[in-house]
Every structure is written in structure tokens, then in C-alpha cells.
GROMACS .gro file of C-alpha atoms in nm:
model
  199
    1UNK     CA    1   0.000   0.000   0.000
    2UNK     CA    2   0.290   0.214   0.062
    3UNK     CA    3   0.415   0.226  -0.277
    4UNK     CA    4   0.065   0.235  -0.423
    5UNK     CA    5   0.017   0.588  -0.230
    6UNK     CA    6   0.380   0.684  -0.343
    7UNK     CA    7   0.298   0.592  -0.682
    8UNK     CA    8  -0.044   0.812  -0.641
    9UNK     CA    9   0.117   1.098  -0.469
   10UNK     CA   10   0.398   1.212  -0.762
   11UNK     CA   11   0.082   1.158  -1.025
   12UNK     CA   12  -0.126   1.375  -0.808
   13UNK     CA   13   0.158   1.620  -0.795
   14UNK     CA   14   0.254   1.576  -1.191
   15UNK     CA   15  -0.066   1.707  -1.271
   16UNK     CA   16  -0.011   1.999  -1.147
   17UNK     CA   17   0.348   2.039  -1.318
   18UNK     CA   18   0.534   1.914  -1.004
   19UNK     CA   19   0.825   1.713  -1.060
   20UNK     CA   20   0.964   1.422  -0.777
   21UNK     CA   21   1.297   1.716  -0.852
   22UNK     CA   22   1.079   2.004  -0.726
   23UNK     CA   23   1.084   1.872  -0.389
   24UNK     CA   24   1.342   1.756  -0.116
   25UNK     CA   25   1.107   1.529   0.068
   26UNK     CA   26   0.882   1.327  -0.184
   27UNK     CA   27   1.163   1.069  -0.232
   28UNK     CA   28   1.129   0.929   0.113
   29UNK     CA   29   0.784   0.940   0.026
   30UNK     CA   30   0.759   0.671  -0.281
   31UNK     CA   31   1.027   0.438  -0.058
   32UNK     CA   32   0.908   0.162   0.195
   33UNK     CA   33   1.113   0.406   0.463
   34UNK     CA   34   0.979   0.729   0.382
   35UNK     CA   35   0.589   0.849   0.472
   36UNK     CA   36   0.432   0.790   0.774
   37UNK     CA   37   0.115   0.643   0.731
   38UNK     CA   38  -0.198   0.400   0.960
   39UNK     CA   39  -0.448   0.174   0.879
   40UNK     CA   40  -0.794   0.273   1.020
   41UNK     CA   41  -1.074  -0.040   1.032
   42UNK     CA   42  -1.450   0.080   1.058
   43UNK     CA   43  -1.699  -0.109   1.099
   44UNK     CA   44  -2.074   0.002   1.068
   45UNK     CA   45  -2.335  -0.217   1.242
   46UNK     CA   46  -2.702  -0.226   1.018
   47UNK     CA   47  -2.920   0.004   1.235
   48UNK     CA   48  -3.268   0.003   1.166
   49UNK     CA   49  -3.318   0.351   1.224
   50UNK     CA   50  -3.019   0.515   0.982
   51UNK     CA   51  -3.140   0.883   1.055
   52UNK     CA   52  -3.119   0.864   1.407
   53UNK     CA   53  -2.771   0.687   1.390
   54UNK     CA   54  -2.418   0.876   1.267
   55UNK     CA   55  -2.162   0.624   1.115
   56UNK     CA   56  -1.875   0.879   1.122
   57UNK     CA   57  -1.987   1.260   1.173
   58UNK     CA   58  -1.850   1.492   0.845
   59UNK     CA   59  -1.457   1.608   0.872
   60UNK     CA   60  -1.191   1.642   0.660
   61UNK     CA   61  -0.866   1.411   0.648
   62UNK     CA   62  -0.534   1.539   0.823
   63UNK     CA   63  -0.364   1.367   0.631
   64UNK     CA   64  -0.231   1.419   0.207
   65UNK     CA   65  -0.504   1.186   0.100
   66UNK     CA   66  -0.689   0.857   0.254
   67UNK     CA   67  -0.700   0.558   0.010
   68UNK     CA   68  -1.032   0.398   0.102
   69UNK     CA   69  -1.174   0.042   0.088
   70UNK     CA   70  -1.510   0.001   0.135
   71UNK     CA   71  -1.760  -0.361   0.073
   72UNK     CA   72  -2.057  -0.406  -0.092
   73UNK     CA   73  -2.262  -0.174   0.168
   74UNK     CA   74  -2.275   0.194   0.032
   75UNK     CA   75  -2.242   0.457   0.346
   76UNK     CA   76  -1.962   0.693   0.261
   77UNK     CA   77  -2.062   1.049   0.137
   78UNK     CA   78  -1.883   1.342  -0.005
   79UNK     CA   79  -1.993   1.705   0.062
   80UNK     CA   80  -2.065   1.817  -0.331
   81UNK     CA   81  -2.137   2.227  -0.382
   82UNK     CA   82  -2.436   2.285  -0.494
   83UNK     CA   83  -2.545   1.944  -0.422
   84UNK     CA   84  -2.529   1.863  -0.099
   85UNK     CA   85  -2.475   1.513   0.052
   86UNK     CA   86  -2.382   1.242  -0.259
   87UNK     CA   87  -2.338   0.910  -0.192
   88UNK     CA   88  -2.010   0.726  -0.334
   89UNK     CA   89  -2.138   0.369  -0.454
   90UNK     CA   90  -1.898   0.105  -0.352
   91UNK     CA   91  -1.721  -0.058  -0.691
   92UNK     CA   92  -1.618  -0.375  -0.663
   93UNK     CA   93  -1.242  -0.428  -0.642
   94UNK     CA   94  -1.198  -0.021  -0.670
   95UNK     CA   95  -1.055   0.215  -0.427
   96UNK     CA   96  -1.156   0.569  -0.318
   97UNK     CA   97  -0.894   0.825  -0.317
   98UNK     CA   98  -0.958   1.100  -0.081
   99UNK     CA   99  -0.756   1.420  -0.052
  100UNK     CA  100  -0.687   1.541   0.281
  101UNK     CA  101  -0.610   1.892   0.448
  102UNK     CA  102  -0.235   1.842   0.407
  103UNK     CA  103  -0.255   1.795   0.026
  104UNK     CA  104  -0.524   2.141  -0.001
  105UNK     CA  105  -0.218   2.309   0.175
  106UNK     CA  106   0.041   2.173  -0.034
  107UNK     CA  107  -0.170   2.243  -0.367
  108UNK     CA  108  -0.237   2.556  -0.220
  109UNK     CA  109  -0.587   2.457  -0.244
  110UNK     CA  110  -0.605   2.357  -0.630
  111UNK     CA  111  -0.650   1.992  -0.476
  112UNK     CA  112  -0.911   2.083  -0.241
  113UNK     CA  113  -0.971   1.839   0.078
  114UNK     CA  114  -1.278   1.667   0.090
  115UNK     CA  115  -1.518   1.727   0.344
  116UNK     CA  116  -1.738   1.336   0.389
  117UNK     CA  117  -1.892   1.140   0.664
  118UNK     CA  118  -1.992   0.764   0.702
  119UNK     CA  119  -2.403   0.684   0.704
  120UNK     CA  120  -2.523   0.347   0.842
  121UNK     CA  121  -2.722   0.120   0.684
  122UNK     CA  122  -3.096   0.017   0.764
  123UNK     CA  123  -3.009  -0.349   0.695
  124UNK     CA  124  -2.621  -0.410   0.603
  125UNK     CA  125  -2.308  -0.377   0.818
  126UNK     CA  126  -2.072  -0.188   0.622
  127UNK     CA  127  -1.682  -0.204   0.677
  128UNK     CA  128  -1.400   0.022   0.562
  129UNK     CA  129  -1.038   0.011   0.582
  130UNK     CA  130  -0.880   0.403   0.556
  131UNK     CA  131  -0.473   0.375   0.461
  132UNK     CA  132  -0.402   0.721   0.594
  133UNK     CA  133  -0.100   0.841   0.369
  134UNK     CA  134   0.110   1.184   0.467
  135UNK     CA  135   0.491   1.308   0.563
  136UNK     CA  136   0.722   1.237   0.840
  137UNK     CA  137   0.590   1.392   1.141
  138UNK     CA  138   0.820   1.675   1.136
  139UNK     CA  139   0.838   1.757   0.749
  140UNK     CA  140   0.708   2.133   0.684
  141UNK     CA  141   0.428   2.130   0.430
  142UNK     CA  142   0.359   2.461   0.287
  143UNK     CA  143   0.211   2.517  -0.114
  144UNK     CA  144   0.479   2.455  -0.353
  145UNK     CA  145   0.702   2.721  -0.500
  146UNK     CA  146   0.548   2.636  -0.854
  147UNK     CA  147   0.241   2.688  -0.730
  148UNK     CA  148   0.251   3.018  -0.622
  149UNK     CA  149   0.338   3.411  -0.734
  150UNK     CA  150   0.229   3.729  -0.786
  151UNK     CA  151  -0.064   3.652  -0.893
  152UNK     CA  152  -0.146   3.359  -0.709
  153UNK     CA  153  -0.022   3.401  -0.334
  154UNK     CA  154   0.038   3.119  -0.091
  155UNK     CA  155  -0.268   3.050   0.097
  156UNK     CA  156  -0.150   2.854   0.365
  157UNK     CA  157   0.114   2.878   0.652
  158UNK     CA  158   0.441   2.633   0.684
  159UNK     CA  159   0.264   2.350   0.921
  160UNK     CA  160   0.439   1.995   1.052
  161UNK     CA  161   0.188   1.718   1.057
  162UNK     CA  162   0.207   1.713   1.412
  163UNK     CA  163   0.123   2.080   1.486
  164UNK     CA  164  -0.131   2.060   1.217
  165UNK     CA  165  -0.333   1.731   1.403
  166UNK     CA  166  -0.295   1.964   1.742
  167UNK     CA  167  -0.461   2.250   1.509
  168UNK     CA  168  -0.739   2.018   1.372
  169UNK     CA  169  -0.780   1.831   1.767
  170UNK     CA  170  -0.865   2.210   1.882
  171UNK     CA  171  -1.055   2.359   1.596
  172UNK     CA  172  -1.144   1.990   1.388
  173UNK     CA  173  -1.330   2.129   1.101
  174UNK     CA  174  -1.173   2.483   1.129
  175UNK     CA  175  -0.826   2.384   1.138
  176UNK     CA  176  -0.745   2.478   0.729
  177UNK     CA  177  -0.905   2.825   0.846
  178UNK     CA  178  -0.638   2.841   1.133
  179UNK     CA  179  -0.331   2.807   0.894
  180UNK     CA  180  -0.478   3.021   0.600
  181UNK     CA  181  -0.251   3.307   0.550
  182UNK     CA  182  -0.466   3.645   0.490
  183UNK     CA  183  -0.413   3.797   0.170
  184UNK     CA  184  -0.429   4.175   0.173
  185UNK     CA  185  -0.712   4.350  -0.011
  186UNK     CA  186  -0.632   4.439  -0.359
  187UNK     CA  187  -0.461   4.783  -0.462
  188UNK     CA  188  -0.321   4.764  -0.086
  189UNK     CA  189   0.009   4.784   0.008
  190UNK     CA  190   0.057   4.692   0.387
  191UNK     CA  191   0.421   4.842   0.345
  192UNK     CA  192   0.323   5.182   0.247
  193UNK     CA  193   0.274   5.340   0.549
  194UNK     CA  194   0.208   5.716   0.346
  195UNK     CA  195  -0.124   5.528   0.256
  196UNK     CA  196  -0.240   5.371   0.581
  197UNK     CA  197  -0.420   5.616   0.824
  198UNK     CA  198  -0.510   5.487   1.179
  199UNK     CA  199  -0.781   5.728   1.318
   0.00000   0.00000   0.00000
């Protein structure tokens, strides 16, 4: 699974005209040695009352991206604008790839983290296994270089995985608000202090 999520991360970042050169840490990252990652089990009893019963309550990953298995029991659902609550159908023998908060940080937001939660089923058990995939504990993760410039500022802070899962254990949902950088209002210039009046 390890190299699988290696694999997935440098084709992630290749579409976005990142190369494994642009970056001093993704190497560990595609070896058996490199990211850190943990295998979650759910398991979903059938409740014959679904509405009154949460599965898993809607968050976001704090990781770069979850690579989910689910059975034959649909349950998982994605947050869709415009949309609302959309059920992913469980495919036989296929996986479900989904991006987490340190990934929308590292994009600087072009691969946006997905916001989902886990529904129970009136008369099925459903069962997941999560392969949470991100950095070393104490790798920086900021948006890439490539990513960013004049025109397109860096959204997010420099955040460790560690201080970023104490962010999200404080402010859970909130947490990619916490480490969003504020970009000044257009035309301003915070340095030209002939401009800014106080008063």
C-alpha cells in the first residue's frame, strides 16, 4: 500500500506540473522508509433507524489523502457544492482516493480536501479500511514554489503534521481556516505606510 500511495502521490503532484525534482522530501515518500502512514478499520453495524444513527460525523482528512476500501454496503458520502450530501457507490475491487487537508495546503488549495462522513445502513453492516498516507511527522508542508506568485499568493502557513493534528484536535473542522494566511485587499500595500491612516 505504501508504494501504491507513493505511486499516487507524484501523479497527483505531476498534474499539477510538479516534478519528484521540485521537492526535497517526496523521495522518502515513494520508498518503503519514507511516509508515515496508519491503517484505520470501521466497521458500521445495520441500524434500523439510519437517521437517528451517525456512522462517522462529516470532517476532513489530516492527512495528504486517505486511500479507502469500502464492501458491498454503500455509506460513505462526499460534501458536493451545490449538491449537498452524494453518496459514493462502492465498486467492486476499486478504491476511493480521498484528498486530505495536508494535500489542499500543499496544492495551495487547487487539490481541495474533501469534506465526507460515514451513514449506516438500515439493513447491512458496512466495513472500511482508511490507509491514511502523509509526511514524516516533522516535514514542513507549505504550497509549492510552482504553485505560487504574484498573482497567485500562498494561501496557507508552513505546518508539521504534528502541529497541524494539534490544530485540527482544537478547531477539527476549522483547522485549514487556522493556517490560512490572509491575503491583503487588492490595490493595498501593507508596506506603504504614506497610505495607511489609523484614526
Amino acid at each position: 500500500m505504501q508504494k501504491l500511495a507513493g505511486k499516487l502521490m507524484l501523479l497527483m503532484l505531476h498534474s499539477l506540473g510538479i516534478t519528484k525534482e521540485d521537492l526535497s522530501w517526496v523521495g522518502p515518500l515513494t520508498e518503503s522508509k519514507g511516509g508515515c502512514a496508519a491503517l484505520q478499520m470501521n466497521h458500521y453495524p445495520a441500524c434500523p433507524d439510519p437517521d437517528q444513527a451517525m456512522g462517522l460525523a462529516a470532517h476532513t482528512d489530516s492527512t495528504l489523502f486517505t486511500i479507502l476500501y469500502q464492501n458491498n454496503t454503500s455509506g460513505l458520502q462526499v460534501l458536493k457544492e451545490g449538491a449537498g450530501w452524494v453518496t459514493v457507490p462502492p465498486i467492486p475491487g476499486a478504491l476511493v482516493v480521498n484528498v486530505g487537508d495536508l494535500l489542499h495546503i500543499l496544492s495551495n488549495g487547487l487539490y481541495p480536501s474533501v469534506l465526507h462522513r460515514a451513514m449506516v445502513n438500515r439493513t447491512k453492516e458496512r466495513l472500511s479500511l482508511a490507509y491514511l498516507y502523509g509526511p514524516q511527522p516533522s516535514v514542513q508542508i507549505s504550497p509549492l514554489p510552482k504553485l505560487v506568485g504574484p498573482s497567485q499568493p500562498p494561501l496557507y502557513r508552513p505546518v508539521t503534521w504534528t502541529e497541524y493534528l494539534g490544530t485540527k484536535a482544537k478547531h477539527f473542522n476549522k483547522a485549514l481556516s487556522c493556517v490560512k494566511v490572509c491575503a491583503p485587499m487588492k490595490g493595498l500595500d501593507a508596506n506603504d505606510h504614506s497610505r495607511v491612516r489609523v484614526g
